[in-house]
XYZ file of C-alpha atoms in Angstrom:
533
model
C -70.541 17.422 -60.950
C -70.672 16.934 -57.119
C -67.608 16.193 -55.006
C -68.735 12.598 -54.498
C -69.303 12.145 -58.225
C -65.872 13.564 -59.062
C -64.390 11.266 -56.364
C -66.123 8.243 -57.894
C -64.832 8.935 -61.392
C -61.303 9.350 -60.002
C -61.418 6.288 -57.811
C -62.490 4.066 -60.655
C -59.619 5.170 -62.899
C -58.571 2.640 -65.481
C -55.308 1.806 -63.741
C -57.021 0.891 -60.443
C -59.652 -1.199 -62.171
C -57.006 -2.952 -64.228
C -54.920 -3.929 -61.208
C -58.074 -5.091 -59.411
C -58.918 -7.262 -62.398
C -55.436 -8.768 -62.389
C -55.952 -9.685 -58.708
C -59.178 -11.426 -59.590
C -57.408 -13.423 -62.286
C -54.551 -14.375 -60.023
C -56.970 -15.274 -57.169
C -56.747 -13.890 -53.626
C -54.051 -16.394 -52.838
C -51.593 -13.926 -54.333
C -48.809 -13.863 -51.736
C -48.002 -10.145 -52.182
C -51.661 -9.172 -51.588
C -51.985 -11.414 -48.537
C -48.729 -10.222 -46.951
C -49.697 -6.610 -47.476
C -53.062 -7.119 -45.833
C -51.517 -9.109 -42.921
C -48.761 -6.553 -42.305
C -51.166 -3.594 -42.394
C -53.684 -5.141 -39.991
C -51.262 -6.543 -37.451
C -52.203 -3.801 -34.912
C -55.927 -4.462 -35.384
C -56.512 -8.066 -34.317
C -60.257 -8.001 -35.144
C -59.741 -6.959 -38.734
C -56.714 -9.293 -39.144
C -58.824 -12.207 -37.899
C -61.642 -11.271 -40.338
C -59.271 -11.604 -43.324
C -57.691 -14.813 -42.068
C -61.118 -16.450 -41.621
C -62.147 -15.324 -45.086
C -59.038 -16.450 -46.958
C -58.069 -12.811 -47.577
C -60.994 -12.246 -49.993
C -61.023 -8.486 -50.792
C -63.895 -6.462 -49.499
C -63.029 -3.247 -51.358
C -60.508 -3.656 -54.222
C -62.126 -6.272 -56.422
C -63.396 -5.351 -59.905
C -66.979 -6.574 -59.430
C -69.964 -4.191 -59.194
C -70.271 -5.158 -55.494
C -66.697 -4.013 -54.764
C -67.236 -0.830 -56.725
C -70.459 -0.102 -54.819
C -68.759 -0.566 -51.421
C -65.911 1.797 -52.417
C -68.362 4.415 -53.635
C -70.498 4.112 -50.461
C -67.436 4.488 -48.236
C -66.124 7.574 -50.039
C -69.605 9.122 -50.029
C -69.971 8.452 -46.279
C -66.551 9.897 -45.428
C -67.209 12.968 -47.604
C -70.492 13.758 -45.933
C -69.764 12.826 -42.317
C -69.956 16.482 -41.266
C -73.713 16.280 -41.847
C -73.769 14.354 -38.561
C -71.846 16.982 -36.686
C -68.710 14.859 -36.918
C -65.300 16.000 -38.167
C -64.509 15.318 -41.795
C -60.898 16.106 -40.936
C -60.574 12.747 -39.164
C -60.531 11.184 -42.587
C -58.190 12.327 -45.339
C -60.417 11.426 -48.240
C -58.223 13.069 -50.851
C -55.158 11.090 -49.752
C -57.257 7.920 -49.800
C -58.394 8.569 -53.376
C -54.814 9.408 -54.443
C -53.609 6.061 -53.165
C -56.303 4.267 -55.146
C -55.249 6.152 -58.281
C -51.569 5.331 -57.738
C -52.094 1.563 -57.242
C -49.976 -0.452 -59.716
C -49.365 -3.820 -58.095
C -51.234 -6.420 -56.119
C -49.188 -5.407 -53.076
C -50.482 -1.850 -53.545
C -53.996 -3.233 -53.557
C -53.316 -5.227 -50.391
C -52.199 -2.075 -48.622
C -55.282 -0.131 -49.890
C -57.594 -3.023 -48.939
C -56.312 -3.006 -45.339
C -56.460 0.802 -45.041
C -60.011 0.959 -46.368
C -61.204 -1.659 -43.841
C -59.486 0.232 -41.019
C -60.968 3.544 -42.160
C -64.396 1.896 -42.482
C -64.163 0.458 -38.934
C -63.227 3.877 -37.577
C -66.110 5.544 -39.423
C -68.611 2.899 -38.236
C -67.478 3.442 -34.625
C -67.712 7.239 -34.931
C -71.162 7.232 -36.495
C -72.562 4.686 -33.977
C -70.799 5.613 -30.767
C -69.420 9.116 -31.224
C -65.942 10.565 -31.315
C -65.611 11.402 -27.606
C -65.307 9.318 -24.482
C -67.944 10.358 -21.898
C -66.068 9.212 -18.794
C -63.046 11.366 -19.756
C -65.160 14.486 -20.110
C -67.099 14.719 -16.848
C -67.471 12.545 -13.747
C -71.241 12.646 -14.165
C -71.053 10.997 -17.548
C -70.964 7.340 -16.440
C -72.549 6.007 -19.623
C -71.199 2.802 -21.094
C -71.056 3.425 -24.837
C -71.688 0.367 -26.965
C -69.143 -0.394 -29.694
C -69.581 -3.160 -32.280
C -66.617 -5.347 -33.220
C -65.082 -4.408 -36.601
C -65.444 -8.033 -37.684
C -69.231 -7.747 -37.297
C -69.285 -4.572 -39.346
C -67.281 -6.158 -42.174
C -69.317 -9.335 -42.158
C -72.621 -7.386 -42.369
C -71.220 -5.105 -45.081
C -70.137 -8.061 -47.253
C -73.423 -9.891 -46.691
C -75.628 -6.992 -47.719
C -75.917 -3.954 -49.911
C -73.185 -1.263 -49.490
C -75.414 1.796 -49.497
C -78.053 0.156 -47.320
C -75.495 -0.887 -44.627
C -74.034 2.586 -44.382
C -77.578 3.888 -43.756
C -78.176 1.123 -41.164
C -75.153 1.827 -38.966
C -76.057 5.467 -38.246
C -78.414 6.080 -35.287
C -81.979 5.251 -36.271
C -83.892 7.228 -33.624
C -86.456 9.829 -34.624
C -84.630 12.251 -32.397
C -81.336 11.855 -34.277
C -82.978 12.532 -37.625
C -84.831 15.583 -36.251
C -81.631 16.964 -34.742
C -79.806 16.569 -38.078
C -82.591 18.533 -39.729
C -82.280 21.304 -37.095
C -78.522 21.325 -37.605
C -78.949 22.084 -41.248
C -81.557 24.799 -40.518
C -79.213 26.561 -38.046
C -76.240 26.349 -40.334
C -78.317 27.975 -43.058
C -79.320 30.718 -40.580
C -75.692 31.366 -39.773
C -74.884 31.791 -43.492
C -77.680 34.327 -43.700
C -76.411 36.319 -40.680
C -78.354 34.881 -37.796
C -81.316 36.439 -35.997
C -80.352 40.062 -36.314
C -79.981 42.782 -33.691
C -80.030 41.715 -30.020
C -82.407 43.205 -27.423
C -81.128 45.447 -24.578
C -81.265 43.462 -21.317
C -84.099 45.102 -19.489
C -87.639 44.262 -18.411
C -90.311 44.560 -21.033
C -93.992 43.642 -20.513
C -97.464 44.184 -21.815
C -98.305 47.824 -22.253
C -94.725 48.965 -22.951
C -93.810 50.730 -26.149
C -90.747 52.066 -27.944
C -87.500 51.114 -29.615
C -86.701 48.185 -27.328
C -90.100 46.637 -27.941
C -89.503 46.877 -31.667
C -86.061 45.065 -31.233
C -87.756 42.379 -29.219
C -90.477 42.034 -31.819
C -87.919 41.870 -34.676
C -85.898 39.237 -32.908
C -88.898 37.030 -32.322
C -90.025 37.500 -35.965
C -86.543 36.307 -37.095
C -86.821 33.294 -34.811
C -90.233 32.327 -36.202
C -92.352 33.006 -33.105
C -94.126 36.031 -34.575
C -95.425 37.201 -37.994
C -93.707 40.299 -39.446
C -95.082 43.536 -38.017
C -93.730 47.008 -37.254
C -95.849 47.784 -34.209
C -93.933 49.490 -31.353
C -96.393 48.188 -28.743
C -96.073 45.242 -26.345
C -99.531 43.963 -27.180
C -101.292 40.611 -26.678
C -99.846 39.273 -29.891
C -96.296 39.981 -28.707
C -97.073 38.624 -25.276
C -98.220 35.362 -26.805
C -95.013 35.141 -28.865
C -92.924 35.704 -25.745
C -94.829 32.932 -23.977
C -94.271 30.595 -26.907
C -90.497 31.318 -26.762
C -90.473 30.832 -23.004
C -92.229 27.475 -23.235
C -89.766 26.309 -25.971
C -86.799 27.261 -23.761
C -87.960 25.864 -20.416
C -88.780 29.302 -18.922
C -91.778 30.262 -16.836
C -94.330 31.349 -19.542
C -95.493 34.541 -17.872
C -95.241 36.636 -21.016
C -92.856 39.075 -19.409
C -89.491 39.636 -21.138
C -87.317 39.954 -18.084
C -83.542 39.513 -17.795
C -83.648 35.718 -18.000
C -85.930 35.642 -21.027
C -84.008 38.308 -22.915
C -80.715 36.616 -22.123
C -82.012 33.440 -23.857
C -83.465 35.458 -26.711
C -80.114 37.149 -27.292
C -78.158 33.885 -27.564
C -76.566 33.684 -30.975
C -77.462 30.977 -33.483
C -73.978 29.506 -32.934
C -74.848 28.736 -29.301
C -77.908 26.802 -30.339
C -75.961 24.971 -33.056
C -73.356 23.889 -30.500
C -76.159 22.473 -28.341
C -77.428 20.512 -31.360
C -73.949 19.132 -32.142
C -73.620 18.056 -28.508
C -77.133 16.500 -28.571
C -76.212 14.476 -31.690
C -73.106 13.158 -29.925
C -75.141 12.328 -26.808
C -77.709 10.519 -29.027
C -74.841 8.368 -30.400
C -73.916 7.439 -26.836
C -77.319 5.955 -26.025
C -77.937 2.226 -26.457
C -79.044 1.190 -29.932
C -82.032 -0.599 -28.383
C -83.870 1.873 -26.057
C -86.737 -0.492 -25.289
C -90.306 -0.492 -26.836
C -91.304 0.814 -23.411
C -88.710 2.924 -21.578
C -88.321 5.719 -19.101
C -86.570 8.875 -20.173
C -85.390 11.381 -17.575
C -84.053 14.537 -19.159
C -82.181 16.300 -16.445
C -81.790 19.569 -18.361
C -85.521 19.655 -18.857
C -86.369 18.594 -15.260
C -88.790 15.967 -16.623
C -89.460 12.257 -16.511
C -91.349 10.508 -19.254
C -92.671 7.034 -20.111
C -92.257 6.239 -23.783
C -94.198 3.442 -25.564
C -93.352 2.548 -29.158
C -91.791 5.972 -29.680
C -94.669 7.923 -28.212
C -94.652 9.734 -24.834
C -97.544 8.170 -22.863
C -96.874 9.861 -19.525
C -94.835 12.857 -18.403
C -94.241 14.620 -15.109
C -92.024 17.374 -13.692
C -88.900 16.252 -11.869
C -86.306 17.583 -9.387
C -82.684 16.601 -10.080
C -79.488 16.742 -8.050
C -78.230 20.101 -6.787
C -75.500 21.701 -8.875
C -72.623 20.833 -6.582
C -69.737 18.400 -7.298
C -71.120 15.695 -5.012
C -74.890 15.988 -5.770
C -75.271 16.301 -9.536
C -77.379 13.485 -10.985
C -75.289 11.188 -13.210
C -76.171 10.053 -16.688
C -76.510 6.359 -17.384
C -78.883 3.605 -18.493
C -80.257 0.707 -16.447
C -83.464 -1.298 -15.931
C -86.236 -0.537 -13.455
C -87.043 -3.751 -11.686
C -89.493 -2.830 -8.895
C -91.145 -0.153 -6.824
C -91.408 0.122 -3.068
C -94.672 1.465 -1.674
C -94.451 3.014 1.816
C -90.579 2.948 1.668
C -88.144 3.430 4.490
C -85.368 5.894 3.769
C -82.003 4.349 4.541
C -79.818 7.417 4.822
C -76.760 7.362 2.588
C -73.450 7.258 4.359
C -72.401 10.575 2.885
C -75.427 12.355 4.303
C -74.979 10.673 7.743
C -71.352 11.801 8.112
C -71.506 15.214 6.438
C -74.930 16.475 7.626
C -76.287 14.438 10.528
C -73.269 13.527 12.595
C -72.296 17.190 13.281
C -75.883 17.803 14.393
C -75.870 14.789 16.716
C -72.566 15.873 18.184
C -74.081 19.239 19.025
C -77.411 17.733 20.218
C -78.018 13.929 20.633
C -81.723 14.546 20.081
C -81.257 16.283 16.736
C -83.026 14.808 13.596
C -85.365 12.907 15.954
C -87.474 11.666 13.018
C -84.563 9.518 11.972
C -83.893 6.191 13.703
C -80.279 5.298 14.566
C -79.594 1.597 14.169
C -76.676 -0.747 14.782
C -75.203 -3.247 12.369
C -77.939 -5.725 13.233
C -80.646 -3.214 12.365
C -81.641 -2.694 16.028
C -82.575 0.804 17.141
C -79.966 2.539 19.265
C -80.777 4.544 22.405
C -79.409 7.995 21.636
C -79.019 8.835 25.332
C -76.527 5.991 25.721
C -74.171 7.210 22.923
C -71.476 9.894 23.082
C -71.503 11.096 19.503
C -68.551 13.384 20.072
C -66.215 10.388 20.181
C -66.874 9.478 16.506
C -65.645 10.907 13.244
C -66.898 10.472 9.689
C -64.510 7.543 9.328
C -65.366 5.498 12.390
C -69.088 6.326 12.986
C -70.480 2.778 13.468
C -74.215 3.366 13.055
C -76.749 3.478 10.239
C -79.738 5.751 10.057
C -83.296 5.016 8.859
C -86.512 6.963 8.478
C -89.573 4.695 8.769
C -92.447 4.869 6.276
C -94.640 7.932 6.619
C -96.066 10.842 4.651
C -93.135 12.991 5.857
C -90.561 10.369 4.731
C -87.874 11.913 2.626
C -88.795 9.470 -0.190
C -92.494 10.213 0.160
C -94.782 7.227 -0.298
C -93.198 5.387 -3.200
C -89.806 4.843 -4.788
C -88.893 3.310 -8.142
C -85.804 1.121 -8.173
C -83.245 0.240 -10.855
C -80.429 -1.001 -8.557
C -77.134 0.640 -9.593
C -73.760 1.448 -8.090
C -74.620 5.158 -8.036
C -77.496 4.598 -5.582
C -79.810 6.628 -7.830
C -83.556 6.023 -8.122
C -86.837 7.868 -8.778
C -89.136 8.722 -5.847
C -91.924 10.771 -4.299
C -91.172 13.677 -1.963
C -93.035 15.666 0.689
C -91.453 18.908 -0.716
C -94.108 19.516 -3.365
C -93.444 23.295 -3.603
C -90.118 22.711 -5.405
C -91.927 21.501 -8.540
C -93.226 25.034 -9.148
C -89.634 26.366 -9.570
C -88.260 27.054 -13.016
C -84.832 25.482 -12.253
C -85.399 22.349 -10.213
C -81.971 21.177 -9.040
C -82.306 20.520 -5.243
C -81.853 16.841 -4.475
C -78.842 14.799 -3.335
C -78.740 13.166 -6.739
C -81.886 11.035 -7.010
C -84.813 12.078 -9.188
C -87.951 13.343 -7.416
C -91.280 13.119 -9.293
C -94.169 15.613 -9.156
C -96.740 12.884 -9.906
C -95.345 9.686 -8.424
C -98.696 7.936 -7.953
C -99.703 8.517 -11.555
C -96.240 7.340 -12.634
C -96.825 4.149 -10.653
C -100.255 3.625 -12.159
C -98.809 3.946 -15.671
C -96.117 1.336 -14.886
C -98.529 -1.070 -13.235
C -101.065 -0.760 -16.087
C -99.120 -3.439 -17.978
C -99.665 -6.003 -15.209
C -102.699 -4.974 -13.146
C -106.312 -4.829 -14.391
C -106.975 -1.834 -12.109
C -103.567 -0.347 -11.295
C -104.860 2.551 -9.232
C -106.953 0.350 -6.923
C -104.033 -2.110 -6.528
C -101.609 0.673 -5.639
C -103.953 2.418 -3.213
C -104.777 -0.868 -1.473
C -101.078 -1.529 -0.800
C -100.498 2.092 0.173
C -103.338 2.077 2.732
C -101.671 -0.811 4.671
C -98.927 1.594 5.691
C -96.455 -1.305 5.401
C -93.292 -1.190 3.370
C -94.099 -3.324 0.347
C -91.989 -4.305 -2.663
C -93.880 -4.671 -5.948
C -91.940 -6.260 -8.820
C -92.432 -5.205 -12.365
C -93.211 -8.311 -14.367
C -91.227 -6.886 -17.311
C -88.324 -4.658 -16.300
C -88.401 -1.261 -17.944
C -85.178 0.324 -19.412
C -84.344 3.681 -17.734
C -82.254 6.336 -19.550
C -81.040 9.245 -17.484
C -80.024 11.800 -20.086
C -79.095 15.489 -20.209
C -80.351 17.181 -23.345
C -80.241 20.965 -23.773
C -81.404 20.690 -27.384
C -84.096 18.266 -28.464
C -87.151 18.067 -30.771
C -90.609 17.583 -29.313
C -93.176 15.020 -30.527
C -94.751 17.620 -32.885
C -91.398 18.689 -34.392
C -91.032 21.718 -32.151
C -87.401 22.490 -31.326
C -86.710 22.871 -27.584
C -83.666 24.366 -25.815
C -82.707 24.305 -22.172
C -79.974 25.870 -20.068
C -76.765 24.020 -19.310
C -77.402 23.698 -15.598
C -74.435 21.404 -14.904
C -72.063 22.941 -17.471
C -71.713 19.565 -19.125
C -72.580 20.691 -22.647
C -69.674 23.146 -22.578
C -67.292 20.354 -21.668
C -68.607 18.055 -24.362
C -68.343 20.821 -26.975
C -64.725 21.408 -26.045
C -64.090 17.638 -26.423
C -65.779 17.726 -29.840
C -63.603 20.629 -30.902
C -60.495 18.741 -29.884
C -61.700 15.851 -32.068
C -61.981 18.281 -35.009
C -65.590 19.440 -34.967
C -65.997 23.068 -36.021
C -68.958 25.418 -36.708
C -69.315 27.116 -40.071
C -66.868 29.996 -40.616
C -69.554 32.684 -40.684
C -71.359 32.840 -37.276
C -74.483 34.842 -36.456
């Protein structure tokens, strides 16, 4: 008999059912029951209000099949919460069952009723929104995590089927389900000892032979990138396997097993499992409604995608913020409202004072491609200003780069107005998109194919989006183009995710955020299996 089955048979002991039946006969107006529920929920106003509005009708401790089904569903959910990468230790299921078994009076039932509702509300919040607080982990995690009111959870539970509702409240995205599947696969691998012997960190390439090549081959076989073979040669088959591994890990697929590639090959299964645990928690942070059409920027993957009805319909390489404390791209969700074709670049105050003011103090004609403007937007004569008299605190001017092909924003920017001053845009620095690690910007997201990105967005409202865009572009004038239907934008950071064909992808933790989230999960009680490979 399974743990859940044993728990069910214990929970529904004759004494508990008998007391529940006596409550049903007495009616929920029983003063002892009501007082116990009221006393136990005094610190949770939402749950207390739910019971007051519903005349203290029991959700859990009645003797009907509906009450029994809810209890069983709750115990099952609490007992299997670690399947989601969440800590079972947050819920003392054994103690909960013991209290049910020991119930003898209607007051006992009132206390159990209140406790089950509070445990249920805690579980529902954990499974929907996670067990960590993003803003307390890293300054770049500025995501507002949605949390449903406990009253709403209890109302929906009572109105529907117990088992069905417990399935409904967990994240419903394909990505979440795929990550759970990968979690189980990795935990099974750990139990079996992992991927075997690591490969000495050296450079291996086509034509090489020997013991290290065999170790590389064995490791890739264990990982599923190569069929079993004992050949000591770095042949075309091994080269293709290395390329497949590189592609799946965001590395340049040159087929050469250099230091970077071997370092990633040698990572233990436990490292990949931690990334999956973190990805599951991040998935719980995202809004429940992503949008039938939405934009997904995965910073760890240096990519931007347009997703329609769950399918990626456009994808391009991206450059993200440089890995310094003041330039890392934040993570948040918003709505793209418009694009600006032939944009001006209004230089952020931080760049003006930290980068341009020192240059102007040394040479008033520095950064001559940038206009200096007063508070009225009028251009200032540089020769009439003594820049040495100003500091970062009292510099009174703004700076603007007019539209041009050399403009820092390129020829189009995509706006979802937000307090972080982050947006997507073109760039004249096209060579950066050929880099493997693309963290160079001041925080905004640069796109490798901004025109095509614009065409894809405009396709929903223009019969010939390319001609429309090019016609506006050719005017050379700064032009705002509204999106008739704003598009949700999700700036995420995912070092573990599953591709559209079910292929598992891993990326490096460029900003060191995954490590911080993993530490927060550990503090909340999450732990890997005891045997690690």
